[in-house]
PDB file of C-alpha atoms in Angstrom:
ATOM      1  CA  UNK E1379      10.604  17.647 -23.863  1.00 81.00           C
ATOM      2  CA  UNK E1380       7.345  15.644 -24.313  1.00 90.00           C
ATOM      3  CA  UNK E1381       8.910  12.609 -22.626  1.00 89.00           C
ATOM      4  CA  UNK E1382      10.060  14.781 -19.751  1.00 89.00           C
ATOM      5  CA  UNK E1383       6.545  16.090 -19.239  1.00 92.00           C
ATOM      6  CA  UNK E1384       5.051  12.612 -19.342  1.00 92.00           C
ATOM      7  CA  UNK E1385       7.608  11.283 -16.873  1.00 93.00           C
ATOM      8  CA  UNK E1386       7.076  14.229 -14.569  1.00 93.00           C
ATOM      9  CA  UNK E1387       3.302  14.026 -14.540  1.00 93.00           C
ATOM     10  CA  UNK E1388       3.199  10.187 -14.299  1.00 95.00           C
ATOM     11  CA  UNK E1389       5.606   9.925 -11.438  1.00 96.00           C
ATOM     12  CA  UNK E1390       4.143  13.002  -9.651  1.00 95.00           C
ATOM     13  CA  UNK E1391       0.615  11.598  -9.985  1.00 96.00           C
ATOM     14  CA  UNK E1392       1.724   8.188  -8.643  1.00 96.00           C
ATOM     15  CA  UNK E1393       3.354   9.797  -5.573  1.00 96.00           C
ATOM     16  CA  UNK E1394       0.350  12.050  -5.006  1.00 97.00           C
ATOM     17  CA  UNK E1395      -2.148   9.164  -5.255  1.00 97.00           C
ATOM     18  CA  UNK E1396      -0.096   7.082  -2.828  1.00 96.00           C
ATOM     19  CA  UNK E1397       0.050   9.974  -0.416  1.00 97.00           C
ATOM     20  CA  UNK E1398      -3.657  10.603  -0.585  1.00 97.00           C
ATOM     21  CA  UNK E1399      -4.480   6.947  -0.070  1.00 96.00           C
ATOM     22  CA  UNK E1400      -2.022   6.574   2.848  1.00 95.00           C
ATOM     23  CA  UNK E1401      -3.197   9.847   4.438  1.00 95.00           C
ATOM     24  CA  UNK E1402      -6.790   8.624   4.197  1.00 96.00           C
ATOM     25  CA  UNK E1403      -5.853   5.203   5.592  1.00 95.00           C
ATOM     26  CA  UNK E1404      -3.967   6.812   8.486  1.00 94.00           C
ATOM     27  CA  UNK E1405      -7.164   8.529   9.554  1.00 94.00           C
ATOM     28  CA  UNK E1406      -9.662   5.725   8.884  1.00 94.00           C
ATOM     29  CA  UNK E1407      -8.130   2.239   9.246  1.00 93.00           C
ATOM     30  CA  UNK E1408      -7.626   0.599  12.645  1.00 93.00           C
ATOM     31  CA  UNK E1409      -4.857  -1.634  11.223  1.00 92.00           C
ATOM     32  CA  UNK E1410      -2.848   1.434  10.365  1.00 92.00           C
ATOM     33  CA  UNK E1411      -3.315   2.795  13.903  1.00 92.00           C
ATOM     34  CA  UNK E1412      -2.088  -0.554  15.235  1.00 93.00           C
ATOM     35  CA  UNK E1413       0.888  -0.380  12.896  1.00 90.00           C
ATOM     36  CA  UNK E1414       1.869   3.019  14.299  1.00 91.00           C
ATOM     37  CA  UNK E1415       1.627   1.585  17.785  1.00 91.00           C
ATOM     38  CA  UNK E1416       3.785  -1.366  16.664  1.00 91.00           C
ATOM     39  CA  UNK E1417       6.389   1.086  15.437  1.00 90.00           C
ATOM     40  CA  UNK E1418       6.318   2.926  18.749  1.00 89.00           C
ATOM     41  CA  UNK E1419       4.740   6.174  17.508  1.00 91.00           C
ATOM     42  CA  UNK E1420       2.039   8.011  19.398  1.00 92.00           C
ATOM     43  CA  UNK E1421      -1.457   8.294  17.935  1.00 91.00           C
ATOM     44  CA  UNK E1422      -1.241  12.027  17.410  1.00 93.00           C
ATOM     45  CA  UNK E1423       1.781  11.527  15.142  1.00 94.00           C
ATOM     46  CA  UNK E1424      -0.338   9.393  12.831  1.00 94.00           C
ATOM     47  CA  UNK E1425      -2.913  12.190  12.533  1.00 95.00           C
ATOM     48  CA  UNK E1426      -0.243  14.834  11.932  1.00 95.00           C
ATOM     49  CA  UNK E1427       1.435  12.685   9.293  1.00 95.00           C
ATOM     50  CA  UNK E1428      -1.924  12.034   7.600  1.00 96.00           C
ATOM     51  CA  UNK E1429      -2.692  15.777   7.323  1.00 96.00           C
ATOM     52  CA  UNK E1430       0.840  16.465   6.054  1.00 96.00           C
ATOM     53  CA  UNK E1431       0.545  13.770   3.446  1.00 96.00           C
ATOM     54  CA  UNK E1432      -2.851  15.042   2.204  1.00 97.00           C
ATOM     55  CA  UNK E1433      -1.621  18.625   2.132  1.00 97.00           C
ATOM     56  CA  UNK E1434       1.612  17.615   0.469  1.00 96.00           C
ATOM     57  CA  UNK E1435      -0.183  15.703  -2.269  1.00 96.00           C
ATOM     58  CA  UNK E1436      -2.283  18.750  -3.108  1.00 96.00           C
ATOM     59  CA  UNK E1437       0.754  21.035  -3.130  1.00 96.00           C
ATOM     60  CA  UNK E1438       2.715  18.641  -5.267  1.00 95.00           C
ATOM     61  CA  UNK E1439       0.062  18.853  -7.973  1.00 94.00           C
ATOM     62  CA  UNK E1440      -0.921  22.480  -7.524  1.00 92.00           C
ATOM     63  CA  UNK E1441       0.664  25.348  -9.409  1.00 89.00           C
ATOM     64  CA  UNK E1442       2.569  26.832  -6.466  1.00 86.00           C
ATOM     65  CA  UNK E1443       5.973  28.458  -6.208  1.00 87.00           C
ATOM     66  CA  UNK E1444       9.131  26.461  -6.634  1.00 87.00           C
ATOM     67  CA  UNK E1445      10.107  27.042  -2.989  1.00 92.00           C
ATOM     68  CA  UNK E1446       6.905  25.391  -1.758  1.00 93.00           C
ATOM     69  CA  UNK E1447       7.434  22.459  -4.134  1.00 93.00           C
ATOM     70  CA  UNK E1448      10.977  22.018  -2.846  1.00 94.00           C
ATOM     71  CA  UNK E1449       9.689  21.775   0.721  1.00 96.00           C
ATOM     72  CA  UNK E1450       7.062  19.195  -0.387  1.00 96.00           C
ATOM     73  CA  UNK E1451       9.732  17.103  -2.063  1.00 96.00           C
ATOM     74  CA  UNK E1452      11.993  17.404   0.979  1.00 96.00           C
ATOM     75  CA  UNK E1453       9.168  16.468   3.360  1.00 96.00           C
ATOM     76  CA  UNK E1454       8.123  13.435   1.362  1.00 96.00           C
ATOM     77  CA  UNK E1455      11.750  12.379   1.015  1.00 97.00           C
ATOM     78  CA  UNK E1456      12.254  12.500   4.784  1.00 96.00           C
ATOM     79  CA  UNK E1457       8.980  10.593   5.265  1.00 95.00           C
ATOM     80  CA  UNK E1458       9.976   7.756   2.977  1.00 96.00           C
ATOM     81  CA  UNK E1459      13.481   7.432   4.432  1.00 96.00           C
ATOM     82  CA  UNK E1460      12.041   7.505   7.936  1.00 94.00           C
ATOM     83  CA  UNK E1461       9.442   4.883   7.075  1.00 93.00           C
ATOM     84  CA  UNK E1462      12.241   2.608   5.735  1.00 95.00           C
ATOM     85  CA  UNK E1463      14.265   3.088   8.915  1.00 95.00           C
ATOM     86  CA  UNK E1464      11.270   2.549  11.238  1.00 93.00           C
ATOM     87  CA  UNK E1465      10.187  -0.672   9.476  1.00 93.00           C
ATOM     88  CA  UNK E1466      13.723  -1.967   9.356  1.00 94.00           C
ATOM     89  CA  UNK E1467      14.383  -1.224  13.034  1.00 93.00           C
ATOM     90  CA  UNK E1468      11.148  -2.863  14.054  1.00 91.00           C
ATOM     91  CA  UNK E1469      11.976  -6.056  12.160  1.00 90.00           C
ATOM     92  CA  UNK E1470       9.009  -5.807   9.789  1.00 88.00           C
ATOM     93  CA  UNK E1471       8.773  -7.935   6.649  1.00 90.00           C
ATOM     94  CA  UNK E1472      10.808  -6.989   3.595  1.00 93.00           C
ATOM     95  CA  UNK E1473       7.797  -5.620   1.687  1.00 89.00           C
ATOM     96  CA  UNK E1474       7.224  -3.009   4.436  1.00 90.00           C
ATOM     97  CA  UNK E1475      10.856  -1.948   4.109  1.00 93.00           C
ATOM     98  CA  UNK E1476      11.014  -1.906   0.339  1.00 95.00           C
ATOM     99  CA  UNK E1477       7.847   0.076  -0.443  1.00 94.00           C
ATOM    100  CA  UNK E1478       9.036   3.368   0.988  1.00 95.00           C
ATOM    101  CA  UNK E1479      12.233   3.067  -1.117  1.00 96.00           C
ATOM    102  CA  UNK E1480      10.257   2.285  -4.260  1.00 96.00           C
ATOM    103  CA  UNK E1481       8.041   5.331  -3.680  1.00 96.00           C
ATOM    104  CA  UNK E1482      11.175   7.412  -2.983  1.00 96.00           C
ATOM    105  CA  UNK E1483      12.410   6.331  -6.387  1.00 96.00           C
ATOM    106  CA  UNK E1484       9.213   7.746  -8.005  1.00 97.00           C
ATOM    107  CA  UNK E1485       9.685  10.927  -5.978  1.00 97.00           C
ATOM    108  CA  UNK E1486      13.267  11.291  -7.169  1.00 96.00           C
ATOM    109  CA  UNK E1487      12.218  10.874 -10.809  1.00 96.00           C
ATOM    110  CA  UNK E1488       9.465  13.411 -10.305  1.00 95.00           C
ATOM    111  CA  UNK E1489      11.916  15.867  -8.678  1.00 95.00           C
ATOM    112  CA  UNK E1490      14.542  15.500 -11.364  1.00 94.00           C
ATOM    113  CA  UNK E1491      12.037  15.845 -14.211  1.00 94.00           C
ATOM    114  CA  UNK E1492      10.413  18.814 -12.470  1.00 94.00           C
ATOM    115  CA  UNK E1493      13.740  20.663 -12.696  1.00 91.00           C
ATOM    116  CA  UNK E1494      14.083  19.729 -16.415  1.00 90.00           C
ATOM    117  CA  UNK E1495      10.797  21.346 -17.276  1.00 87.00           C
ATOM    118  CA  UNK E1496      10.817  24.906 -18.609  1.00 83.00           C
ATOM    119  CA  UNK E1497       9.717  27.358 -15.987  1.00 76.00           C
ATOM    120  CA  UNK E1498       6.422  28.022 -17.757  1.00 61.00           C
ATOM    121  CA  UNK E1499       5.645  24.265 -17.875  1.00 51.00           C
ATOM    122  CA  UNK E1500       6.186  23.669 -14.157  1.00 53.00           C
ATOM    123  CA  UNK E1501       2.664  24.865 -13.393  1.00 52.00           C
ATOM    124  CA  UNK E1502      -0.679  23.931 -14.812  1.00 50.00           C
ATOM    125  CA  UNK E1503      -1.347  25.643 -18.163  1.00 47.00           C
ATOM    126  CA  UNK E1504      -3.194  28.912 -17.641  1.00 45.00           C
ATOM    127  CA  UNK E1505      -2.452  29.037 -13.931  1.00 47.00           C
ATOM    128  CA  UNK E1506      -0.191  31.517 -12.183  1.00 48.00           C
ATOM    129  CA  UNK E1507       2.415  30.503  -9.635  1.00 51.00           C
ATOM    130  CA  UNK E1508       1.667  31.710  -6.108  1.00 49.00           C
ATOM    131  CA  UNK E1509       4.620  33.445  -4.598  1.00 50.00           C
ATOM    132  CA  UNK E1510       4.731  33.900  -0.796  1.00 49.00           C
ATOM    133  CA  UNK E1511       6.917  36.607   0.621  1.00 50.00           C
ATOM    134  CA  UNK E1512       8.014  37.050   4.190  1.00 48.00           C
TER     135      UNK E1512
END
């Protein structure tokens, strides 16, 4: 169980840190804005994606309900697969194509180990899960 917790927190932290960095870069670096133009995306999509990545990183680490975590995992998964497709379709260098797949691998390990944790260990110790109802 200890190895599962370590694997979960290590891979989850890696994904969250990468998402925070890329979200910040999307908002502050001109080279990233030019990259989005190169891929054919409008500027507003870069801003939306940056906000989604920052919010997703927080929710991935926060003690929220399992349903919210599932949406974060799904959203990040779609993001990484879409990045791979976009970079491949635009003819970018191999490193631009491979990185989203590598990060997707970390996300998959985080997701699988998340579901191996006991329900009480899936949130931060001492914190309560937030349940949203419709």
